């Protein structure tokens, strides 16, 4: 503290203000940091200790430096004291802690004369205890500063950098900044958020000196010749009076972090993009597959339709061929009959010829009927079949096709090696279809002619059928895939369904289909179906002419006039007593009133004008259970077996007289085997 007597000493020789040189010499004598200020606030004189303690710019005139700057190291205390004294308060003193080392400054401000004010600062050393603690805090702080990867600087209130850590010292290796101003000049910071150069007053250190807390301000700075991005933070350091006495500056270099983050972001972006592409691609593929599948199904349906049309055409050709062959002799014989009507021998001869030809026509019609009445396995049940007989039918049916082929190219020779009967059970329509497909394939395989061998035989529990050709044969590949639906090597001409159907039909009949083939030599396809015990065929029906006729009382129900009349006459010719009616109503009436002479048998058509023949059958079963019933049907599929309706037998048109009479005599095969 400045001694009051010294002040008096200084005042006494001069009543007015001393010149600065003298004043300075006088100040030097004081054992304190001391400075004289004009009442206007500008510096007048300062001693050496004062220059050390205060902020005095040695290059600038003293009169241009104000106490608010010069006394910065004392916080605002110095200037506050002086202001109070300048405004007439009595001289005052104050203690101010200096720095962090525990030293205390005793401040004293007094009016020196009318014009000048004197400020002295005497530094008192801190106590031992305080020093020890302070030293420890210092060491801890140093350790902390060493550890952090951020750069840390501590400044005093004038912005002089008092302390910095290693990270900070590396930033500007060539020139270590001594003040925050120098640091700002070296960094040339650019404000990233606002995209403009950062003014010195906006620098984090300056804002912290002004009492603000600055958190992570993003700046682009120039360091070691490169542009770096930093996050700069700054906090004011305050004394006990909460006055700012310095700042802590903390910079974190986030350039690499930013780059990594950017890369990560880009990568995530690319991944999302890729994911999007994959999804898009997959959707595209799915759409494509769906479209193709739809197109494929459509084309398969087309093929199926084409194939059915082809089959129908084939069938029609076969039928026409047979029907014409049958009609020819009938027309000729009818003509000749009229011509030779007087000769009983000729009449009988032509009648025989007409009957034979008509039989052929009838056989064709019944074959076609069977073919088009294909009923699924579950609906119609199966029938006893003779594979040998079916082979004959199919060969007949395919004859026109084979003939056409033969005339185009080489001839196809047919060799039959069939056992007399090979019995199985199944759907005749399906078996016929399978045979048709196999014959078709064999013929296709022999474009320049060859031999088609058909064999039927029994082997163990199997009824077998084999069709062999001397055609092109199949490679192993083709053989493996031949049963696949739609697999064909015939291009647009093939449907690829033939063998698939054969396979399916064999399976449905609890049998197998196998292929053996040698490329260039030929192919044999074998069907094996479960064998059945023998069946009665039409041949087994005894010749009616040989049977003794027992006269029956018969009711005929048929709406077709010619049909009814012929039926009546045939029955009467055989010695029966016949009533014939055209409707269900009439038939019911006859049955109900027939007690006088009871009917033995009713023969009824199915399609009647006022109902179905089946209704009539049920009516008869209920009302007159003793009357036997036979049904005659044209083309209708028999959805149910005759027995369930109570019919004893079912006959198909055209009627064969011999067959009819065998049934009437009660000596025929059961209704279900009769076609
Ligand atoms: P498609 O006759 O319409 O081609 P299939 O299912 O009947 O269809 O036959 C499939 C394929 O099997 C034929 O395209 C053919 O390559 C082969 N194939 C069938 N039968 C024979 C055969 N008898 N000889 C040689 N190859 C045959
Ligand atoms: Mg085929």
XYZ file of C-alpha atoms and ligand atoms in Angstrom:
703
model
C 0.000 0.000 0.000
C 1.262 3.475 -0.902
C 2.382 5.488 2.052
C 0.252 8.674 2.510
C 3.290 10.636 3.540
C 4.949 9.852 0.256
C 1.963 11.267 -1.541
C 2.228 14.418 0.463
C 5.921 14.543 -0.362
C 5.179 14.308 -4.018
C 2.589 17.007 -3.817
C 4.429 19.491 -1.760
C 7.150 20.760 -4.123
C 4.688 21.500 -6.860
C 1.338 22.970 -6.365
C 0.253 22.117 -9.873
C 0.636 18.918 -11.797
C 4.232 17.707 -12.100
C 5.582 17.065 -15.582
C 5.397 13.415 -16.563
C 9.132 12.755 -16.233
C 9.211 14.033 -12.728
C 6.013 12.262 -11.902
C 7.436 9.000 -13.249
C 10.635 9.399 -11.208
C 8.518 9.982 -8.213
C 6.335 6.929 -8.930
C 9.474 4.778 -9.243
C 10.175 5.493 -5.606
C 6.954 3.817 -4.563
C 7.247 0.153 -3.461
C 4.152 -0.689 -5.498
C 2.848 -0.823 -9.016
C 1.650 2.721 -9.493
C 0.122 4.890 -12.171
C -1.173 8.435 -12.447
C -4.322 8.984 -14.499
C -5.942 12.171 -15.561
C -9.487 12.534 -14.249
C -10.572 12.081 -17.877
C -9.363 8.449 -17.530
C -6.170 8.656 -19.656
C -2.780 7.454 -18.423
C -0.326 10.151 -17.343
C 2.595 8.291 -15.861
C 3.409 4.743 -14.739
C 6.323 3.142 -12.893
C 8.269 0.010 -13.986
C 6.356 -2.256 -11.665
C 3.143 -0.772 -13.065
C 4.232 -1.509 -16.608
C 4.753 -5.103 -15.531
C 1.439 -5.454 -13.840
C -0.825 -3.374 -15.935
C -1.451 -3.483 -19.684
C 0.624 -0.651 -21.060
C 1.443 -0.355 -24.723
C 5.063 0.833 -24.720
C 4.884 1.897 -28.366
C 1.920 4.173 -27.950
C 1.746 7.534 -26.159
C 0.619 7.162 -22.552
C -2.051 9.812 -23.017
C -3.806 7.576 -25.539
C -4.265 4.678 -23.081
C -7.300 4.657 -20.832
C -7.550 3.073 -17.375
C -10.292 0.714 -18.573
C -7.628 -1.019 -20.681
C -4.521 -0.416 -18.620
C -6.066 -1.837 -15.462
C -7.603 -4.911 -17.116
C -5.519 -7.412 -15.079
C -7.299 -6.145 -11.974
C -10.692 -6.875 -13.462
C -12.947 -3.889 -13.273
C -11.867 -3.104 -9.700
C -9.163 -0.572 -10.626
C -11.278 1.532 -12.903
C -14.247 1.373 -10.508
C -12.111 2.637 -7.624
C -10.704 5.492 -9.723
C -14.125 6.494 -10.978
C -15.422 6.663 -7.427
C -12.503 8.822 -6.285
C -12.826 11.017 -9.369
C -16.423 11.702 -8.493
C -15.396 13.012 -5.073
C -15.521 9.996 -2.812
C -12.854 9.775 -0.196
C -9.823 7.641 -1.006
C -10.654 3.966 -0.932
C -8.860 0.669 -0.901
C -9.797 -2.764 -2.143
C -8.278 -6.229 -2.233
C -8.287 -8.101 -5.557
C -7.126 -11.700 -6.088
C -4.533 -11.919 -8.830
C -4.364 -14.907 -11.194
C -4.693 -18.390 -9.802
C -1.644 -18.469 -7.577
C -3.302 -16.973 -4.541
C -1.637 -13.580 -4.679
C -3.705 -10.637 -3.621
C -3.400 -7.058 -4.732
C -4.168 -4.262 -2.305
C -5.531 -1.447 -4.393
C -5.607 2.128 -3.265
C -6.960 5.099 -5.224
C -6.438 8.710 -4.100
C -6.861 12.111 -5.708
C -3.283 13.294 -6.407
C -4.178 16.877 -7.226
C -6.979 18.666 -9.040
C -6.105 16.974 -12.252
C -4.549 13.637 -11.465
C -5.577 10.471 -9.631
C -3.110 7.979 -8.245
C -3.630 4.254 -8.209
C -1.268 1.949 -6.364
C -1.317 -1.827 -6.213
C 0.724 -3.721 -3.653
C 0.911 -7.445 -4.086
C 0.665 -9.625 -1.059
C 1.994 -13.151 -1.327
C -0.507 -15.883 -0.629
C -0.338 -18.013 2.457
C 1.432 -21.397 2.417
C -1.760 -23.381 2.574
C -3.223 -21.441 -0.300
C -0.072 -21.850 -2.362
C -0.047 -25.628 -1.846
C -3.633 -25.976 -2.875
C -3.179 -23.677 -5.790
C -0.152 -25.652 -6.972
C -2.147 -28.864 -6.805
C -5.005 -27.376 -8.796
C -2.397 -26.198 -11.296
C -0.945 -29.682 -11.666
C -4.367 -31.228 -12.041
C -5.267 -28.695 -14.642
C -2.044 -29.400 -16.557
C -2.730 -33.130 -16.465
C -6.244 -32.576 -17.706
C -5.019 -30.344 -20.473
C -2.467 -32.933 -21.484
C -5.082 -35.649 -21.714
C -7.627 -33.949 -23.877
C -7.252 -34.306 -27.649
C -8.801 -30.886 -27.973
C -6.601 -27.838 -27.883
C -6.949 -25.806 -24.696
C -5.801 -22.240 -24.059
C -6.203 -20.084 -20.998
C -5.981 -16.339 -21.354
C -6.051 -13.391 -19.027
C -8.598 -10.664 -19.254
C -6.478 -8.855 -21.862
C -6.572 -11.930 -24.125
C -2.939 -12.860 -23.504
C -2.490 -16.577 -23.708
C -1.198 -17.640 -20.333
C -1.220 -21.368 -20.778
C -1.810 -23.872 -23.618
C -1.669 -27.627 -23.997
C 0.263 -29.778 -26.494
C -2.615 -30.086 -28.904
C -2.895 -26.300 -29.066
C 0.853 -25.853 -29.569
C 0.827 -28.192 -32.576
C -1.746 -26.125 -34.419
C 0.588 -23.381 -35.466
C 3.958 -24.976 -35.097
C 5.958 -22.230 -36.776
C 4.514 -19.419 -34.762
C 2.907 -19.887 -31.399
C 0.286 -17.139 -30.934
C 0.726 -15.046 -27.779
C -2.721 -13.444 -27.813
C -6.197 -14.326 -28.964
C -5.807 -11.640 -31.631
C -2.725 -13.351 -33.051
C -4.540 -16.667 -32.922
C -7.451 -15.147 -34.857
C -5.063 -13.734 -37.479
C -3.324 -17.096 -37.938
C -6.584 -19.056 -38.069
C -8.396 -16.632 -40.394
C -11.618 -18.302 -39.242
C -14.636 -18.665 -41.470
C -18.064 -18.952 -39.873
C -19.484 -22.166 -41.298
C -23.066 -21.643 -40.120
C -23.349 -18.187 -41.666
C -20.796 -18.817 -44.414
C -18.767 -15.651 -43.968
C -15.426 -14.646 -42.469
C -15.595 -14.338 -38.708
C -14.854 -10.840 -37.337
C -12.467 -10.590 -34.414
C -15.154 -9.301 -32.077
C -17.253 -12.394 -32.861
C -14.368 -14.767 -32.128
C -15.299 -17.191 -29.320
C -12.515 -15.845 -27.073
C -13.776 -12.300 -27.425
C -17.351 -13.282 -26.782
C -16.267 -15.169 -23.675
C -14.267 -12.117 -22.485
C -17.520 -10.219 -22.860
C -19.076 -12.686 -20.436
C -20.715 -15.133 -22.838
C -20.447 -18.876 -22.906
C -19.687 -20.117 -26.435
C -20.496 -23.733 -27.206
C -19.099 -25.569 -30.192
C -19.121 -22.876 -32.791
C -18.280 -24.450 -36.134
C -15.436 -22.672 -37.883
C -13.260 -23.338 -40.859
C -9.698 -22.387 -40.049
C -6.291 -22.430 -41.733
C -3.830 -24.590 -39.879
C -0.417 -25.831 -41.023
C -1.329 -24.807 -44.563
C -4.555 -26.797 -44.683
C -8.204 -25.934 -44.186
C -9.626 -27.649 -41.132
C -13.027 -27.594 -39.526
C -13.106 -27.003 -35.779
C -15.696 -26.729 -33.091
C -14.626 -23.837 -30.934
C -15.889 -23.341 -27.369
C -15.022 -20.619 -24.907
C -15.978 -19.850 -21.309
C -15.213 -16.816 -19.193
C -13.151 -17.252 -15.995
C -14.548 -15.129 -13.169
C -13.163 -13.942 -9.833
C -14.997 -13.875 -6.543
C -16.777 -10.723 -7.540
C -17.882 -12.602 -10.656
C -15.774 -10.300 -12.744
C -14.254 -11.802 -15.885
C -10.536 -12.276 -15.404
C -9.800 -14.476 -18.417
C -11.156 -17.236 -20.662
C -10.697 -20.892 -21.331
C -10.626 -21.661 -25.058
C -11.229 -25.172 -26.288
C -10.990 -26.226 -29.970
C -11.846 -29.614 -31.314
C -10.742 -30.559 -34.833
C -13.739 -32.279 -36.459
C -12.429 -32.435 -40.027
C -11.876 -36.203 -39.982
C -15.011 -36.790 -37.987
C -16.961 -34.753 -40.516
C -15.405 -36.629 -43.402
C -16.190 -40.001 -41.845
C -19.695 -38.884 -41.081
C -20.104 -37.665 -44.650
C -18.750 -40.968 -45.978
C -21.048 -42.915 -43.700
C -23.950 -40.808 -44.829
C -23.055 -41.289 -48.478
C -22.688 -45.000 -47.932
C -26.040 -45.211 -46.213
C -27.454 -43.248 -49.102
C -25.880 -45.616 -51.614
C -27.091 -48.627 -49.671
C -30.610 -47.257 -49.556
C -30.368 -46.577 -53.266
C -29.123 -50.114 -53.885
C -31.855 -51.545 -51.703
C -34.340 -49.521 -53.677
C -32.902 -50.812 -56.938
C -33.013 -54.402 -55.706
C -36.620 -54.021 -54.631
C -37.477 -52.427 -57.937
C -35.669 -55.153 -59.853
C -37.400 -57.876 -57.864
C -40.803 -56.352 -58.452
C -39.980 -56.116 -62.124
C -38.966 -59.784 -62.201
C -42.070 -60.854 -60.329
C -44.204 -58.941 -62.791
C -42.333 -60.528 -65.664
C -42.759 -64.025 -64.257
C -46.443 -63.393 -63.729
C -46.896 -62.101 -67.265
C -44.952 -64.999 -68.747
C -46.874 -67.501 -66.648
C -50.123 -66.002 -67.797
C -48.959 -66.090 -71.412
C -47.789 -69.676 -70.986
C -51.075 -70.776 -69.472
C -52.941 -69.006 -72.246
C -50.817 -70.726 -74.876
C -51.269 -74.062 -73.151
C -55.012 -73.541 -73.176
C -54.794 -72.688 -76.864
C -52.854 -75.884 -77.522
C -55.319 -77.917 -75.564
C -58.170 -76.450 -77.576
C -56.339 -77.043 -80.861
C -55.652 -80.566 -79.837
C -59.278 -81.244 -78.997
C -60.311 -79.823 -82.346
C -57.778 -82.073 -84.062
C -59.130 -85.070 -82.173
C -62.699 -84.171 -83.107
C -61.640 -83.805 -86.752
C -59.978 -87.184 -86.643
C -63.027 -88.733 -85.093
C -65.355 -87.151 -87.631
C -63.195 -88.410 -90.499
C -63.324 -91.937 -89.106
C -67.085 -91.796 -88.579
C -67.774 -90.462 -92.050
C -65.653 -93.178 -93.572
C -67.581 -95.919 -91.723
C -71.024 -94.392 -92.157
C -70.552 -94.012 -95.897
C -69.319 -97.580 -96.110
C -72.480 -98.672 -94.287
C -74.889 -96.511 -96.285
C -73.591 -97.639 -99.653
C -74.867 -101.235 -99.512
C -78.090 -100.185 -97.709
C -79.019 -97.785 -100.485
C -78.141 -100.304 -103.162
C -79.995 -103.164 -101.445
C -83.097 -101.016 -100.845
C -83.157 -100.145 -104.528
C -82.783 -103.791 -105.546
C -85.399 -104.923 -102.993
C -88.055 -102.863 -104.694
C -86.900 -104.278 -108.027
C -86.981 -107.936 -106.965
C -89.942 -107.703 -104.556
C -91.612 -110.744 -106.149
C -88.720 -113.078 -105.311
C -88.752 -114.188 -101.636
C -85.114 -115.405 -101.852
C -83.911 -112.100 -103.218
C -85.918 -110.192 -100.598
C -84.371 -112.217 -97.760
C -80.899 -111.836 -99.280
C -81.170 -108.036 -99.587
C -82.752 -107.787 -96.141
C -79.734 -109.663 -94.747
C -77.346 -107.323 -96.565
C -79.217 -104.282 -95.283
C -79.066 -105.631 -91.749
C -75.332 -106.314 -91.979
C -74.568 -102.880 -93.357
C -76.767 -101.268 -90.718
C -74.946 -103.266 -88.053
C -71.692 -101.723 -89.220
C -73.239 -98.266 -89.053
C -74.660 -98.998 -85.619
C -71.266 -100.170 -84.402
C -69.720 -96.922 -85.587
C -72.420 -94.886 -83.884
C -71.957 -96.732 -80.621
C -68.173 -96.292 -80.853
C -68.579 -92.558 -81.304
C -71.126 -92.557 -78.511
C -68.681 -94.189 -76.158
C -65.981 -91.779 -77.192
C -67.972 -88.630 -76.597
C -69.597 -89.915 -73.413
C -66.222 -89.937 -71.630
C -67.211 -89.746 -68.034
C -64.755 -89.096 -65.213
C -63.897 -92.087 -63.072
C -65.858 -90.967 -60.041
C -69.155 -90.328 -61.837
C -69.787 -93.366 -63.960
C -67.807 -96.081 -62.254
C -65.800 -98.434 -64.390
C -66.687 -101.197 -66.762
C -65.270 -104.549 -67.741
C -63.177 -104.061 -70.870
C -61.409 -106.203 -73.425
C -58.126 -104.601 -74.475
C -57.941 -106.732 -77.640
C -61.337 -105.525 -78.783
C -60.395 -101.936 -78.033
C -57.222 -102.256 -80.087
C -59.375 -103.251 -83.056
C -61.648 -100.280 -82.538
C -58.814 -97.812 -82.310
C -57.023 -99.244 -85.327
C -60.272 -98.891 -87.251
C -60.729 -95.379 -86.006
C -57.221 -94.341 -87.022
C -57.248 -96.100 -90.363
C -58.088 -93.024 -92.451
C -55.287 -91.090 -90.809
C -52.821 -93.891 -91.455
C -53.951 -94.212 -95.041
C -53.476 -90.508 -95.589
C -49.974 -90.756 -94.150
C -49.088 -93.765 -96.211
C -50.015 -92.067 -99.439
C -47.823 -89.075 -98.462
C -44.752 -91.078 -97.573
C -43.919 -94.658 -96.831
C -46.569 -97.171 -95.841
C -47.246 -98.074 -92.220
C -47.734 -101.827 -91.917
C -49.884 -102.993 -88.996
C -49.002 -106.186 -87.194
C -51.482 -107.478 -84.590
C -50.286 -109.866 -81.926
C -53.362 -109.900 -79.709
C -54.617 -112.515 -77.295
C -58.310 -113.353 -77.902
C -59.410 -111.427 -74.813
C -57.394 -109.421 -72.328
C -59.726 -108.314 -69.582
C -59.438 -105.291 -67.324
C -61.777 -102.768 -65.764
C -61.887 -99.069 -66.525
C -63.339 -96.220 -68.487
C -63.454 -97.275 -72.113
C -63.332 -93.665 -73.301
C -60.076 -93.083 -71.470
C -58.395 -96.317 -72.517
C -59.397 -95.648 -76.100
C -57.954 -92.150 -75.832
C -54.661 -93.532 -74.529
C -54.434 -96.044 -77.379
C -55.269 -93.355 -79.894
C -52.432 -91.190 -78.571
C -49.951 -94.065 -78.724
C -50.882 -95.006 -82.275
C -50.679 -91.359 -83.281
C -47.187 -91.021 -81.777
C -46.009 -94.235 -83.439
C -47.223 -93.055 -86.825
C -45.598 -89.651 -86.238
C -42.320 -91.407 -85.466
C -42.324 -93.185 -88.848
C -42.525 -90.380 -91.418
C -41.114 -92.639 -94.140
C -43.159 -95.657 -93.176
C -42.434 -98.676 -91.032
C -44.107 -101.348 -88.947
C -46.579 -100.724 -86.147
C -46.884 -103.753 -83.894
C -49.723 -103.920 -81.394
C -49.653 -106.600 -78.772
C -52.109 -107.479 -76.024
C -51.266 -110.143 -73.506
C -51.757 -111.159 -69.905
C -48.807 -111.354 -67.580
C -49.343 -112.328 -63.947
C -51.950 -109.998 -62.531
C -51.539 -107.545 -65.412
C -53.547 -106.958 -68.530
C -50.945 -105.592 -70.936
C -50.939 -103.641 -74.124
C -47.798 -102.695 -76.064
C -47.461 -100.500 -79.122
C -44.159 -100.697 -80.968
C -42.911 -98.728 -83.925
C -39.796 -98.868 -86.088
C -39.479 -95.104 -86.062
C -36.915 -92.521 -85.051
C -36.762 -93.542 -81.377
C -36.041 -91.254 -78.442
C -32.805 -89.959 -76.990
C -32.340 -90.513 -73.246
C -33.265 -86.874 -72.695
C -36.511 -87.070 -74.608
C -37.413 -90.385 -72.995
C -36.973 -88.845 -69.585
C -39.231 -85.907 -70.342
C -41.708 -87.529 -72.705
C -44.438 -87.915 -70.048
C -44.240 -84.259 -69.027
C -47.320 -82.301 -70.010
C -46.638 -79.990 -72.975
C -43.242 -81.518 -73.659
C -42.977 -81.953 -77.394
C -40.266 -82.146 -80.035
C -42.776 -81.567 -82.787
C -42.878 -77.787 -82.579
C -46.207 -76.175 -83.377
C -47.628 -79.460 -84.604
C -47.248 -81.193 -81.243
C -49.283 -80.526 -78.134
C -47.027 -82.422 -75.747
C -50.153 -83.756 -74.039
C -50.436 -87.200 -75.570
C -48.065 -89.120 -73.348
C -49.002 -87.027 -70.323
C -52.557 -88.199 -70.825
C -51.447 -91.789 -71.306
C -49.550 -91.570 -68.058
C -52.486 -90.012 -66.200
C -54.932 -92.565 -67.559
C -52.655 -95.462 -66.596
C -52.347 -94.036 -63.081
C -56.100 -93.500 -62.739
C -56.604 -97.138 -63.641
C -54.058 -98.195 -60.999
C -51.642 -99.220 -63.738
C -48.354 -98.066 -65.270
C -47.053 -96.748 -68.560
C -43.427 -97.383 -69.543
C -41.272 -96.459 -72.509
C -38.393 -98.373 -73.998
C -36.718 -96.801 -76.970
C -33.536 -97.011 -79.057
C -32.702 -93.918 -81.094
C -32.889 -94.708 -84.810
C -34.449 -98.119 -84.162
C -37.851 -97.531 -82.627
C -39.977 -97.224 -79.539
C -42.303 -99.410 -77.529
C -44.769 -98.050 -75.003
C -46.356 -100.585 -72.660
C -49.529 -100.109 -70.621
C -50.083 -102.437 -67.695
C -53.508 -102.440 -66.025
C -54.925 -104.692 -63.342
C -56.356 -107.860 -64.900
C -60.058 -108.647 -64.474
C -61.915 -111.922 -64.725
C -63.495 -112.586 -68.135
C -66.438 -110.565 -69.403
C -69.383 -111.388 -71.596
C -69.245 -109.641 -74.913
C -71.979 -109.166 -77.476
C -70.906 -112.440 -79.066
C -71.894 -114.180 -75.882
C -75.525 -113.241 -76.400
C -77.255 -116.366 -77.699
C -78.857 -116.094 -81.124
C -82.487 -115.230 -80.492
C -83.591 -117.368 -83.363
C -82.387 -120.405 -81.402
C -84.303 -119.532 -78.254
C -87.795 -120.826 -77.599
C -90.005 -117.764 -77.285
C -92.319 -117.480 -74.293
C -95.036 -114.933 -75.122
C -95.021 -111.882 -72.862
C -97.470 -109.074 -72.280
C -95.331 -105.981 -73.045
C -95.947 -102.243 -72.674
C -93.869 -100.141 -75.108
C -93.392 -96.417 -74.279
C -91.829 -94.487 -77.185
C -92.783 -91.061 -78.552
C -91.089 -91.493 -81.922
C -93.817 -92.927 -84.208
C -91.603 -95.014 -86.510
C -89.549 -96.279 -83.619
C -92.658 -97.250 -81.684
C -94.244 -98.979 -84.652
C -91.128 -100.964 -85.601
C -90.569 -102.025 -82.029
C -94.167 -103.161 -81.733
C -93.909 -105.161 -84.955
C -90.606 -106.815 -84.016
C -92.043 -107.873 -80.675
C -95.280 -109.083 -82.234
C -93.265 -110.983 -84.862
C -91.637 -112.812 -81.954
C -95.086 -113.803 -80.640
C -95.473 -111.220 -77.860
C -98.622 -109.365 -76.955
C -97.848 -105.603 -77.197
C -99.457 -102.311 -76.109
C -97.653 -99.182 -77.359
C -98.051 -95.610 -76.024
C -96.234 -92.283 -76.610
C -96.293 -90.455 -73.230
C -95.641 -90.990 -69.549
C -99.251 -90.147 -68.714
C -100.581 -92.858 -71.024
C -98.024 -95.331 -69.697
C -99.049 -94.694 -66.073
C -102.668 -95.129 -66.998
C -101.956 -98.462 -68.752
C -99.859 -99.712 -65.828
C -102.552 -98.778 -63.294
C -105.400 -100.359 -65.295
C -103.371 -103.336 -66.489
C -104.709 -105.595 -63.713
C -106.998 -107.362 -66.156
C -104.133 -108.821 -68.134
C -101.021 -107.944 -66.062
C -97.928 -106.730 -67.959
C -94.798 -108.853 -67.736
C -92.525 -106.138 -69.042
C -92.380 -102.409 -69.765
C -89.914 -101.120 -72.397
C -89.493 -97.360 -72.164
C -87.576 -94.648 -73.979
C -85.746 -92.064 -71.789
C -86.611 -88.784 -73.495
C -90.421 -88.522 -73.457
C -92.516 -85.412 -74.153
C -94.045 -85.227 -70.658
C -91.166 -86.537 -68.542
C -88.205 -88.850 -68.279
C -88.366 -92.596 -68.808
C -86.502 -92.890 -65.488
C -89.473 -91.335 -63.656
C -91.649 -93.964 -65.260
C -89.264 -96.683 -64.092
C -89.496 -95.432 -60.514
C -93.308 -95.194 -60.807
C -93.518 -98.792 -62.083
C -91.263 -100.068 -59.286
C -93.550 -98.464 -56.728
C -96.981 -99.261 -58.189
C -96.446 -102.592 -59.945
C -93.308 -104.186 -58.547
C -93.903 -107.414 -60.454
C -93.500 -105.775 -63.858
C -89.973 -106.073 -65.266
C -88.551 -102.884 -66.789
C -86.105 -102.295 -69.641
C -84.849 -98.888 -70.760
C -83.962 -97.910 -74.306
C -81.829 -94.802 -74.707
C -80.460 -92.901 -77.676
C -77.396 -90.915 -76.683
C -77.863 -89.777 -73.082
C -75.045 -90.630 -70.708
C -76.166 -93.053 -68.055
C -75.384 -91.028 -65.003
C -76.515 -93.698 -62.617
C -76.588 -97.441 -62.869
C -79.836 -99.035 -64.012
C -80.337 -100.894 -60.744
C -80.681 -97.761 -58.718
C -83.670 -96.822 -60.862
C -84.992 -100.338 -60.848
C -84.427 -101.053 -64.538
C -83.481 -104.638 -65.311
C -81.579 -103.771 -68.480
C -80.578 -100.766 -70.556
C -80.272 -100.904 -74.322
C -78.821 -98.330 -76.668
C -80.259 -97.377 -80.014
C -80.000 -98.604 -82.686
C -81.629 -101.707 -81.314
C -80.540 -105.140 -82.448
C -83.551 -107.466 -82.497
C -81.531 -110.459 -81.335
C -80.125 -108.535 -78.358
C -83.573 -107.254 -77.431
C -85.083 -110.688 -77.498
C -82.305 -112.178 -75.453
C -83.017 -109.579 -72.753
C -86.757 -110.201 -72.874
C -86.070 -113.878 -72.434
C -84.003 -112.923 -69.386
C -80.878 -114.570 -70.704
C -78.537 -111.679 -71.302
C -75.596 -110.044 -69.599
C -76.443 -107.546 -66.828
C -77.550 -104.133 -67.943
C -74.351 -102.344 -66.969
C -72.162 -104.241 -69.423
C -74.449 -103.629 -72.336
C -73.604 -100.752 -74.601
P -46.650 -84.743 -78.939
O -46.934 -86.000 -79.669
O -47.751 -83.746 -79.080
O -45.312 -84.176 -79.212
P -46.540 -86.506 -76.688
O -46.720 -86.270 -75.218
O -47.444 -87.479 -77.308
O -46.665 -85.088 -77.373
O -45.057 -86.935 -76.937
C -44.020 -86.170 -76.390
C -42.744 -86.376 -77.147
O -42.275 -87.680 -76.926
C -42.873 -86.256 -78.642
O -42.762 -84.904 -79.069
C -41.710 -87.097 -79.124
O -40.504 -86.388 -79.086
C -41.624 -88.175 -78.084
N -42.302 -89.369 -78.533
C -43.526 -89.820 -78.150
N -43.820 -90.995 -78.742
C -42.755 -91.325 -79.510
C -42.449 -92.436 -80.376
N -43.319 -93.435 -80.551
N -41.254 -92.415 -80.993
C -40.370 -91.408 -80.817
N -40.621 -90.354 -80.016
C -41.791 -90.293 -79.382
Mg -48.475 -87.296 -79.197
